[in-house]
XYZ file of C-alpha atoms in Angstrom:
596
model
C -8.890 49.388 -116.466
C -12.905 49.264 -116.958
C -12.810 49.037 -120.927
C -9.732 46.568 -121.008
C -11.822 44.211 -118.364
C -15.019 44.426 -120.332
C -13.320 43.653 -123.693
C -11.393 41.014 -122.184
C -14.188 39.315 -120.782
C -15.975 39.724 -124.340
C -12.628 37.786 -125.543
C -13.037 34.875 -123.065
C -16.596 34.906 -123.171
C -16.307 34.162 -126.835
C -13.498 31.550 -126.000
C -15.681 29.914 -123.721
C -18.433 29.693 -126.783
C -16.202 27.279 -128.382
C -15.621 25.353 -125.638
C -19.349 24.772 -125.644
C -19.127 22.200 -127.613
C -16.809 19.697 -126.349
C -15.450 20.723 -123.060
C -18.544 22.091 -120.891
C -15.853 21.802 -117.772
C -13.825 24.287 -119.575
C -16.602 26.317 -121.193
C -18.141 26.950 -117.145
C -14.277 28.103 -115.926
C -13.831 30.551 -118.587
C -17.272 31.642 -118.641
C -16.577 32.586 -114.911
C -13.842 34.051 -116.175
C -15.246 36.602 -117.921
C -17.744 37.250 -115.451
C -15.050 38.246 -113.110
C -13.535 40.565 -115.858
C -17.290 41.961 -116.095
C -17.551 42.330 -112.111
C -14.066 44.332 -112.014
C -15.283 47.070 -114.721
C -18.901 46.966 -112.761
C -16.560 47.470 -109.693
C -14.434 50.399 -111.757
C -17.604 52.057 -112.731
C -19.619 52.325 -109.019
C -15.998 53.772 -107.970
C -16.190 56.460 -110.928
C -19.910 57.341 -109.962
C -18.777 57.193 -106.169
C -16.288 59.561 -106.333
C -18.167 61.845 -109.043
C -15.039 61.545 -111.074
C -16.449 64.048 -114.055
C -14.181 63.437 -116.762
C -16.575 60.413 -117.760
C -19.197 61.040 -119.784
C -21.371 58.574 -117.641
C -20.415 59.887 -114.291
C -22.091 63.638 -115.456
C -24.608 62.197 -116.916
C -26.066 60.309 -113.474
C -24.776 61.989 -111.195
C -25.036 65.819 -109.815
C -23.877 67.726 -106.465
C -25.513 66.859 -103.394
C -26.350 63.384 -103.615
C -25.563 60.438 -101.249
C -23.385 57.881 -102.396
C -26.355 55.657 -102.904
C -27.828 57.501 -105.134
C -24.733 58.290 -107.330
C -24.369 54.671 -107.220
C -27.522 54.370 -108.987
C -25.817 56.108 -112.088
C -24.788 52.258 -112.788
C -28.409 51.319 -113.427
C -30.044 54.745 -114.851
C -28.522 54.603 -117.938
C -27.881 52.379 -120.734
C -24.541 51.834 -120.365
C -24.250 51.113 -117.022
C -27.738 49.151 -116.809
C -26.242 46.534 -119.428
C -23.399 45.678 -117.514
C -25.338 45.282 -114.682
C -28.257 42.943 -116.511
C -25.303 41.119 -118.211
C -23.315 40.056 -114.901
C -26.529 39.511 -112.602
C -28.108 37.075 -115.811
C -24.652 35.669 -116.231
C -23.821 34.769 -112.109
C -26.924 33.409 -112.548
C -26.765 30.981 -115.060
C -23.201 29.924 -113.954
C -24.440 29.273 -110.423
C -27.728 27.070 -111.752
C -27.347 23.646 -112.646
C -27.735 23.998 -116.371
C -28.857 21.410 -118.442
C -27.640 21.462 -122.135
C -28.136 22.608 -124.792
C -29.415 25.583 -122.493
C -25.986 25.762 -120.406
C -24.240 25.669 -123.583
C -25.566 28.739 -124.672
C -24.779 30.631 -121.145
C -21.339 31.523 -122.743
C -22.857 33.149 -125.828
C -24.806 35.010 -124.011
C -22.531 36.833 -121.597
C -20.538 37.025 -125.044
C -23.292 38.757 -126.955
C -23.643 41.466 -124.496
C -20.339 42.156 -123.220
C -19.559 42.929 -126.936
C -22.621 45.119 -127.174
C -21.707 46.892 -123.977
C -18.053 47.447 -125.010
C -18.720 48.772 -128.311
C -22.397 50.025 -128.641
C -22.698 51.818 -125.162
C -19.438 52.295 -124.380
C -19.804 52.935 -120.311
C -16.185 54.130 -119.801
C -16.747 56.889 -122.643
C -14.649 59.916 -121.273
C -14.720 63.716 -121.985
C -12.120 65.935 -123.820
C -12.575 68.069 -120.471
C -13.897 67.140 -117.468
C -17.019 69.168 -116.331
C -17.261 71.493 -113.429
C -20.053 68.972 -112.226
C -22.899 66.898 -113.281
C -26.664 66.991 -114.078
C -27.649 63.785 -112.274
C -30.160 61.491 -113.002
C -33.583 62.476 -114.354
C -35.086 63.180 -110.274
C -38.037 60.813 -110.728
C -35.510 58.484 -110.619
C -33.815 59.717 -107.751
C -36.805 57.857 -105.756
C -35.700 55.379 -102.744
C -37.620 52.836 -104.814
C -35.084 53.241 -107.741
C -32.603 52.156 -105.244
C -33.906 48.468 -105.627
C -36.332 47.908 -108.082
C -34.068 47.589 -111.778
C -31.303 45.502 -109.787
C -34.224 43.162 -108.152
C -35.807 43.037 -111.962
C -32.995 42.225 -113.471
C -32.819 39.356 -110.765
C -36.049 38.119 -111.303
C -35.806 37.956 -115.042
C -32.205 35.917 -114.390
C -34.228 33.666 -112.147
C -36.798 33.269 -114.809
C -34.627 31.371 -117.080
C -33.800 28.767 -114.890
C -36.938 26.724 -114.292
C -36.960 26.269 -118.506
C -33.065 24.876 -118.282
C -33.157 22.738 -114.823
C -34.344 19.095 -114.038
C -38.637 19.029 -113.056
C -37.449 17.981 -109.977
C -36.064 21.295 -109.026
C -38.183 23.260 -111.674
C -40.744 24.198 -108.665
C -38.122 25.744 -106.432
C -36.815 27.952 -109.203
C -39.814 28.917 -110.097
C -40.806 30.247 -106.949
C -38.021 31.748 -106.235
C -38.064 34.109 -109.461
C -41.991 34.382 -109.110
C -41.310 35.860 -105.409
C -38.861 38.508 -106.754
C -40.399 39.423 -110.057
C -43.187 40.144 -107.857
C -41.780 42.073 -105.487
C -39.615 44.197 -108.531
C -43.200 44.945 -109.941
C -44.857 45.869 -106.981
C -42.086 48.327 -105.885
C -42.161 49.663 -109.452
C -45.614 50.158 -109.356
C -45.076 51.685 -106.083
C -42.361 54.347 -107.880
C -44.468 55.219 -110.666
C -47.811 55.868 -107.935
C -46.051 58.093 -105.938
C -43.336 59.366 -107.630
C -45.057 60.621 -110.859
C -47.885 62.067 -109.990
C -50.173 60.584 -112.657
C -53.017 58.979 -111.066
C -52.089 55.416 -111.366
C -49.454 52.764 -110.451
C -49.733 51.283 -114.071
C -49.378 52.212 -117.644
C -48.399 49.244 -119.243
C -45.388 50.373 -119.730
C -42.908 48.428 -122.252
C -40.209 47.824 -119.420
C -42.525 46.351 -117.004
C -44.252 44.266 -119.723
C -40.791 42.675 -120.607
C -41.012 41.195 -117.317
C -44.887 40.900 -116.475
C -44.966 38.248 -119.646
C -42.316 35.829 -117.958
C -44.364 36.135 -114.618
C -47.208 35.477 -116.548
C -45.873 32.342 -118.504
C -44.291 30.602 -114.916
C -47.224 31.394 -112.525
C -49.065 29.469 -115.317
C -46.436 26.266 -115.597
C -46.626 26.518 -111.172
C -50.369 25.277 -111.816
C -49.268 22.111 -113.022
C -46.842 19.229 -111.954
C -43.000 20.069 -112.455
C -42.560 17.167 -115.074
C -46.150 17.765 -117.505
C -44.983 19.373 -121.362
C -47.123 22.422 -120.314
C -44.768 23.135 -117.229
C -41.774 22.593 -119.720
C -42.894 24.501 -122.476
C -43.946 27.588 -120.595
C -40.977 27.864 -118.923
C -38.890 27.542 -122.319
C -41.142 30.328 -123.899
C -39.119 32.569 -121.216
C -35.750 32.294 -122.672
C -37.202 34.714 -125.452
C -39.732 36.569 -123.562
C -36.771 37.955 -121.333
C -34.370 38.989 -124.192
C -37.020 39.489 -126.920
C -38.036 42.270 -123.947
C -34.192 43.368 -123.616
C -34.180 44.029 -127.375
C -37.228 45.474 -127.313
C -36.748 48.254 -124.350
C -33.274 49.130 -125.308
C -33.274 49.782 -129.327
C -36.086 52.667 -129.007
C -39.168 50.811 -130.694
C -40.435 51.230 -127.352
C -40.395 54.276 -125.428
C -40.089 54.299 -121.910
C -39.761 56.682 -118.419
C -36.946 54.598 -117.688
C -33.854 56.221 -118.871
C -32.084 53.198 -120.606
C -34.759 52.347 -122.533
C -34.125 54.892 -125.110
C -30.713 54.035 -126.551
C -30.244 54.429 -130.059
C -26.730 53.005 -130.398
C -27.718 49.849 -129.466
C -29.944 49.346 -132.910
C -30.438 46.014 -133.339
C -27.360 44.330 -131.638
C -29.673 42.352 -129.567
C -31.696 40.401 -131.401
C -29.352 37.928 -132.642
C -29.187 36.550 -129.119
C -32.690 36.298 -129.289
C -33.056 34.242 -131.707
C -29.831 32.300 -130.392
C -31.707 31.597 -127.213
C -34.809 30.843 -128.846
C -33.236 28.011 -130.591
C -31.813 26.828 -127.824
C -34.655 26.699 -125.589
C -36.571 24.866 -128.549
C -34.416 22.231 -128.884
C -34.405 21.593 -125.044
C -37.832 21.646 -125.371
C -38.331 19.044 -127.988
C -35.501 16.768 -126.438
C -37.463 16.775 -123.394
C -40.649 16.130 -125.341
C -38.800 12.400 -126.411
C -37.152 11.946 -122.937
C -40.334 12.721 -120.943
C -43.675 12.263 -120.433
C -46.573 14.529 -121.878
C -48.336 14.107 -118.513
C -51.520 13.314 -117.543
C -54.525 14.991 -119.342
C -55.650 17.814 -116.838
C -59.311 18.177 -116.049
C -60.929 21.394 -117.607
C -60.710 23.066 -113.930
C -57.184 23.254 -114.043
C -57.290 24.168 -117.888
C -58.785 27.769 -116.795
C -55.602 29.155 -115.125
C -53.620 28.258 -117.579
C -55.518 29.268 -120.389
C -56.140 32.308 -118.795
C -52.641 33.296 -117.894
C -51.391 31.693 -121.196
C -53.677 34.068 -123.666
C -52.684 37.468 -121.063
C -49.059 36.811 -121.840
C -49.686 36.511 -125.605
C -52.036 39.789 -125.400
C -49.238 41.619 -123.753
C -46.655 40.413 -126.041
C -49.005 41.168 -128.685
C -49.318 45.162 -127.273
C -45.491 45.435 -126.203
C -44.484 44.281 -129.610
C -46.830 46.857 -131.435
C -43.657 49.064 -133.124
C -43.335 45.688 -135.534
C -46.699 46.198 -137.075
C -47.460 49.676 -138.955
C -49.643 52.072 -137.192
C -50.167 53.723 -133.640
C -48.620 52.818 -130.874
C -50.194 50.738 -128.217
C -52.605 52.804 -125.851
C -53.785 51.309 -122.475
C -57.037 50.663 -124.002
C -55.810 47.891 -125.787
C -54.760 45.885 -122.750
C -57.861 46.784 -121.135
C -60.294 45.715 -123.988
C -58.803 42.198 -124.662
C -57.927 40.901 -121.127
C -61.340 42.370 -119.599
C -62.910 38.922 -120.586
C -60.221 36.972 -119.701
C -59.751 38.313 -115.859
C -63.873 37.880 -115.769
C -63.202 34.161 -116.687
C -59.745 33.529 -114.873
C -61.702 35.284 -111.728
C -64.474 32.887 -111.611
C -61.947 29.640 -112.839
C -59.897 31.463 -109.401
C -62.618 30.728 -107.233
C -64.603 27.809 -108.370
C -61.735 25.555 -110.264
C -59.790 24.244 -106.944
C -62.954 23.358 -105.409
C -64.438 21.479 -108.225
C -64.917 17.557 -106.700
C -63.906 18.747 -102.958
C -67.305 20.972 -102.427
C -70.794 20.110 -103.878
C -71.708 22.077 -106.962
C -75.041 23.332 -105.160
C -72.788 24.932 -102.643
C -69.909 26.519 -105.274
C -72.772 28.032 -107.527
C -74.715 29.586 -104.623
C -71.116 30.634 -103.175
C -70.557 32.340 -106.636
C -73.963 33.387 -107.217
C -74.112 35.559 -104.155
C -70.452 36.630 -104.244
C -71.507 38.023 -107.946
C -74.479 39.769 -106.514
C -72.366 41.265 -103.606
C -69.943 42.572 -105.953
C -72.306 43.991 -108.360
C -74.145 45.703 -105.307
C -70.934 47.153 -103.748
C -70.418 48.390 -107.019
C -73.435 50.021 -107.324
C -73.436 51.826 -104.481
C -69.470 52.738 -104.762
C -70.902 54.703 -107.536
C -69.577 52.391 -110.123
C -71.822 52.616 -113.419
C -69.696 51.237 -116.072
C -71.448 48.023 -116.755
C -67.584 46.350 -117.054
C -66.992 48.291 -113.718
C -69.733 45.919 -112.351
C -69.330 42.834 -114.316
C -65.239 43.092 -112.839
C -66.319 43.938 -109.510
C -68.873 40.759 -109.349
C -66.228 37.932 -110.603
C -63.949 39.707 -107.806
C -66.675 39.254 -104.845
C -67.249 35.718 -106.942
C -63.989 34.485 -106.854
C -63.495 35.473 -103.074
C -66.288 33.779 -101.749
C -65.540 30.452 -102.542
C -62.256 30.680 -101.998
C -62.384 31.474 -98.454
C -65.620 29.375 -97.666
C -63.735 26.271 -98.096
C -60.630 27.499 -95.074
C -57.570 28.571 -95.841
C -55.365 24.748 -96.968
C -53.352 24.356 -98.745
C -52.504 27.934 -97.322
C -49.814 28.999 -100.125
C -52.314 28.500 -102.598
C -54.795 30.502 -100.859
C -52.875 33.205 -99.848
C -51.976 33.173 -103.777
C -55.348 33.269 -105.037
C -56.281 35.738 -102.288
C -53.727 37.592 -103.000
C -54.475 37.738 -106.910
C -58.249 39.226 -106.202
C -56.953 41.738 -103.800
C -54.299 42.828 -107.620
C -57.018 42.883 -109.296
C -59.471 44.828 -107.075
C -57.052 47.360 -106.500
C -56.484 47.755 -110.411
C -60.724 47.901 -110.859
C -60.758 50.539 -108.374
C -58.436 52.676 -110.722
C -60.974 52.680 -113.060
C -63.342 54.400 -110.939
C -60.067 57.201 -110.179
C -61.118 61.019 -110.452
C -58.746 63.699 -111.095
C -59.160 67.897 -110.716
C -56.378 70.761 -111.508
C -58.064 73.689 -109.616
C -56.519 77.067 -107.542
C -57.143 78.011 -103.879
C -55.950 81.157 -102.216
C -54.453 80.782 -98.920
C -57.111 79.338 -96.061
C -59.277 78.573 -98.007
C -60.766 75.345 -99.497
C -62.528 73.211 -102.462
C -65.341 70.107 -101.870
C -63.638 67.349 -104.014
C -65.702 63.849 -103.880
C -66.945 64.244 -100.387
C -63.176 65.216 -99.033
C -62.578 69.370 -98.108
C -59.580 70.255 -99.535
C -57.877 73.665 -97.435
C -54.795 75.282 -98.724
C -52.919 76.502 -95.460
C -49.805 78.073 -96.769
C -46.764 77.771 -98.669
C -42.935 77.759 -97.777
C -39.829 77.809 -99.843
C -36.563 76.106 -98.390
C -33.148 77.254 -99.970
C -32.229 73.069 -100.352
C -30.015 71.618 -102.972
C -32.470 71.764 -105.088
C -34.622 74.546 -103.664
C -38.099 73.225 -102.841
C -41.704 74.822 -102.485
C -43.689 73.228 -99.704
C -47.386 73.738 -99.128
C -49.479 72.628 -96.239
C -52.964 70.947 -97.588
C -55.758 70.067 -95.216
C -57.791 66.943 -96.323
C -60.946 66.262 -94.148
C -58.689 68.035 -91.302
C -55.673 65.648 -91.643
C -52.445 67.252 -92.686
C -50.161 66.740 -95.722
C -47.180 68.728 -97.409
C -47.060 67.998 -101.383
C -43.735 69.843 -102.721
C -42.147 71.377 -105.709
C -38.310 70.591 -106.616
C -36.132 72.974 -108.876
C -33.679 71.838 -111.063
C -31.884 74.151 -112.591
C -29.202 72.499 -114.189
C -32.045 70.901 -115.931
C -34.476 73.361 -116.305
C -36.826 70.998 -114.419
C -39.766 71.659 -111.734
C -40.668 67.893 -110.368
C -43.687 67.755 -107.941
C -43.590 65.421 -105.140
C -46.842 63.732 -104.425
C -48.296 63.606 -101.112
C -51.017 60.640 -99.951
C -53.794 59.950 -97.767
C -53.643 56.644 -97.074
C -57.050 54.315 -96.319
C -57.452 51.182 -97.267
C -60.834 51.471 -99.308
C -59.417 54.727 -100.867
C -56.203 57.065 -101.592
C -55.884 61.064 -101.816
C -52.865 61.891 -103.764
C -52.254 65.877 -103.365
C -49.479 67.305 -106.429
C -48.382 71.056 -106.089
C -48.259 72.467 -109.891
C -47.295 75.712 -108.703
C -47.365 78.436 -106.418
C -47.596 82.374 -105.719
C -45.946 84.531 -103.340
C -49.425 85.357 -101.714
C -49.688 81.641 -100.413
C -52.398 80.787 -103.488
C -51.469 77.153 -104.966
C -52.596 75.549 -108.240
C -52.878 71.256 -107.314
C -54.088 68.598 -108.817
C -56.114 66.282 -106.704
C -56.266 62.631 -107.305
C -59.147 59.746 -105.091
C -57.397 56.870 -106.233
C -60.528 53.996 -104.677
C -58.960 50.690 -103.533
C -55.465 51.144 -104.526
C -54.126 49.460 -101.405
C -55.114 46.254 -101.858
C -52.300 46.202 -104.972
C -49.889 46.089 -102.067
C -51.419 43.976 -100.089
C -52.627 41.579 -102.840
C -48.771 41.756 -103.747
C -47.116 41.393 -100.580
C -49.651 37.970 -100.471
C -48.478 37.030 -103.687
C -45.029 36.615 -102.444
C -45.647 35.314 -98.727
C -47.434 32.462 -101.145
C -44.179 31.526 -102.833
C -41.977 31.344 -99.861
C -44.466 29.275 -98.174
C -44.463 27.120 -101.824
C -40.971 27.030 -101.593
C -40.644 25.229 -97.685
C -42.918 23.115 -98.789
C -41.371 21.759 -101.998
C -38.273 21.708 -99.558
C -39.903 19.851 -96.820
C -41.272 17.626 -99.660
C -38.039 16.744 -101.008
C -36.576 15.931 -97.524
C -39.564 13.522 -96.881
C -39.009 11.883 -100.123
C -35.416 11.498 -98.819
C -35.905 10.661 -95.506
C -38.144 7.809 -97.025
C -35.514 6.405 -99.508
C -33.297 6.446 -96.219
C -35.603 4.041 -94.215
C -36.596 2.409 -97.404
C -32.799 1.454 -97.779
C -32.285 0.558 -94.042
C -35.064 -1.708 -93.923
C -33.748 -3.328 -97.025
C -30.590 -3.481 -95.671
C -31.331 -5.009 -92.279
C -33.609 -7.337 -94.569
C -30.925 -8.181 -96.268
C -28.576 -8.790 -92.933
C -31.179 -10.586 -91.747
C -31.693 -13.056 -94.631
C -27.572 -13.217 -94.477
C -28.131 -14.104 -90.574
C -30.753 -16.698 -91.078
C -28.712 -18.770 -94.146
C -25.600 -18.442 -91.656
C -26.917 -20.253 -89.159
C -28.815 -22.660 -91.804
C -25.820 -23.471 -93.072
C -23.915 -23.719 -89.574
C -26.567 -25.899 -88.501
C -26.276 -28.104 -91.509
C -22.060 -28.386 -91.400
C -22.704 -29.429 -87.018
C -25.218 -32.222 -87.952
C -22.916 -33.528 -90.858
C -19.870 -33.292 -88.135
C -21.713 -35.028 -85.961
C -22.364 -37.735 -88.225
């Protein structure tokens, strides 16, 4: 059934390309069409993974003994296969249930045509085995994280939600765009999230290519939200994420880039994808230069408001510019990169953060002694953190600077300062990696280790016969208790440490068990991970920001109706009153002629 539905909706999908052109009634039916052919083989293939049904190659592949349903359910997203169909349905629901405008909502069709073909005959989910095996290896285990069980579906929503503030009227263009800046935020956060507690690695970041694809649309909306729905630069940036989102789908799934994420090294896919994104790029270029004729450039912004959007503008192109590396000979992209070019721009964007909204509401004595002292403050705290990178200070000043002012001044509008806020608090947390220390060292049993000011005791070790077996140690930090762990796969030939944290809020201490002896002695690797925190916090402001944004531009367009109301009634009773008043003119007239 799955392979017949996905190469029937290919078939209709293709159908409804045609009818692009002349019939967009008929084009939307059979576009839904297809995407219900799409959601039955989706449907077939969470039923396969379900039931562990091990005669399909996909089903052994993601999925192993022991696991909940949820997680064998997350088969559909681990893999290439299986992740396509799910990006393809979620981006295609979602352009079918957006109002569209054209030439954008003519393209919808190809799309969901493009890659229902490439999922029916590159990937080929419902690919079955001469002989079904005794059982399966599962997913890679880092991905077996409760994280996993939301973060790629809620990316691939937020990157469908990114496309629609390019392709709708400006007059709902804000409410999109919150909505998709709200989720892509949240997808990144709880990816970050994954990758700082799940791998072990000292960080929550590594630029990789996956969360790049869909940083750079973030990137490009948050800077059209800084300007009114209907100016060119909202437009435009908003257009340039048509092929940010499926330049980044090419990109992640052909193998130029590599990637933790298990779908984003498919070779079969080659270069299937890029087609569309050229399509789409077309498409969102002639939208944009239509609108260009049939709308206003805008007003010319003052250079306050010029600093956000320059900043975010040139970080998208810099990340584009790393992400896209495997085009241009050489290395690959290290995190260096990223951290050498955007270091002056998040100085500048900082400062622009905290000063720019202000500009004309407080007097410029007041901002530059706000930011003066907030630089001082930062630099100091620095300082006696420990910090003595000069950049390490230089960050950590703009971050005090930008703070300062912003909360001087109270806290209204409060979605943009609970954005702003919230940006600061992102970025501190990312400083403070910089100032991360790692150590791999032994310790026998009871005893302990002086790491950064924190005692480290090893209390024990105990082995549990799980599915997979597990090591457990007991580790004393400054006398609180945690129990990192070692997982055994054997069916993979896999040990997987599971990170245990101290929590603060000025500072994290991440614990990882590399091994163990039968004496109780442990070999771990200790990470003091300073401000990390506040990347949660920062993000969980980010999106409290956009859903306050988004009541607002909802109680703004119910004023703005509840004013065209009255402004019709009163015209309306003006106009039954002028009707009133010639009545009786005109009665009175016809009585005194009767009268005569």
């Amino acid at each position: 059934m799955g392979p017949i539905a996905i190469l029937t909706a290919a078939i209709l999908a293709t159908a409804a390309s045609l009818c692009a052109v002349g019939k967009p009634q008929l084009e939307r039916r059979v576009t839904i069409a297809a995407l219900a052919m799409l959601s039955l083989a989706a449907l077939h293939l969470v039923i396969l993974l379900a039931t562990q049904d091990t005669s399909y190659v996909i089903v052994v592949d993601h999925t192993r003994p022991g696991l909940d349903v949820a997680r064998r359910i997350m088969g559909l997203w681990g893999g290439s296969a299986g992740s396509l169909l799910l990006f393809s349905l979620i981006v295609g629901w979602t352009l079918v249930a957006a109002p569209l405008e054209r030439p954008l909502a003519g393209v919808r069709p190809v799309i969901v045509a493009i890659l229902a073909w490439s999922t029916t005959l590159a990937v080929e989910p419902f690919e079955r085995l001469d002989n079904p095996a005794i059982a399966g290896s599962g997913l890679s285990p880092i991905l077996e994280h409760w994280a996993m069980l939301i973060h790629p579906p809620l990316l691939y929503l937020g990157l469908a939600l990114a496309l629609v503030p390019g392709a709708v009227t400006p007059d709902r263009r804000a409410r999109w765009s919150t909505a998709s800046i709200a989720v892509l935020t949240t997808a990144l956060a709880l990816g970050g999230g994954w990758a700082y507690v799940e791998l072990g690695w000292g960080g929550w970041w590594a630029w990789d290519p996956v969360e790049n694809a869909a940083l750079i649309p973030w990137l490009l909306l948050v800077a059209g939200f800084h300007v009114t729905p209907t100016h060119a630069i909202a437009r435009w940036s908003s257009l340039l994420v048509w092929p940010a989102v499926f330049g980044g789908t090419a990109m992640t799934r052909t193998s130029l880039q590599t990637s933790v994420h298990a779908f984003a090294n498919s070779e079969s896919l080659g270069w299937a994808l890029w087609p569309l994104t050229l399509v789409v790029s077309l498409a969102a270029a002639l939208h944009g230069i239509r609108g260009q004729r049939t709308s206003p450039t805008g007003p010319r912004l003052a250079a306050p408001l010029l600093v956000p959007i320059i900043v975010l503008l040139s970080s998208a192109f810099v990340v584009a510019l790393g992400t896209y590396r495997p085009f241009v000979p050489g290395d690959a992209t290290e995190g260096s990169f990223y951290a050498r070019f955007l270091f002056p721009v998040a100085v500048v964007g900082l400062i622009g953060l905290g000063v720019g909204p202000r500009i004309g509401r407080t007097s410029t004595t007041m901002l530059s002694s706000q930011a003066i002292l907030g630089l001082l403050l930062g630099i100091g705290s620095g300082a006696l953190a420990g910090w003595s990178s000069w950049w390490q200070l230089v960050l950590a000043g703009a971050l005090v600077a930008a703070l300062i002012p912003t909360l001087a001044n109270g806290i209204h509008p409060i979605g943009r300062t609970l954005a702003h806020v919230g940006m600061v608090l992102v970025l501190a947390g990312a400083l403070g990696g910089t100032a991360s220390t790692t150590q791999t060292f032994s310790l026998a049993i009871d005893s302990g280790e002086l790491i950064d000011g924190h005692t480290i005791v090893n209390r024990g070790v105990e082995l549990t016969a799980d599915n997979p077996p597990v090591v457990t140690s007991t580790i004393e930090i400054d006398g609180n208790t945690v129990t990192p762990s070692l997982a055994v796969y054997p069916e993979r030939r896999l040990r997987l440490p599971e990170v245990a944290t101290l929590r603060r809020l000025h500072e994290d201490v991440q614990i990882i068990l590399r091994s163990a002896d039968d004496d109780g002695s442990v070999t771990i690797t200790v990470n003091v991970e300073p401000l990390t925190q506040l990347v949660w916090f920062g993000s969980t402001l980010i999106v409290l920001s956009m859903i306050v944004q988004t009541r607002s531009v909802h109680s703004d367009r119910f004023s703005r109706r509840d004013r065209r109301s009255s402004l019709t009634v009163a015209d309306d009773a003006g106009a039954g009153a002028s009707a009133s008043t010639t009545a009786g003119v005109e009665g009175s007239s016809e009585s005194g002629a009767s009268s005569a």
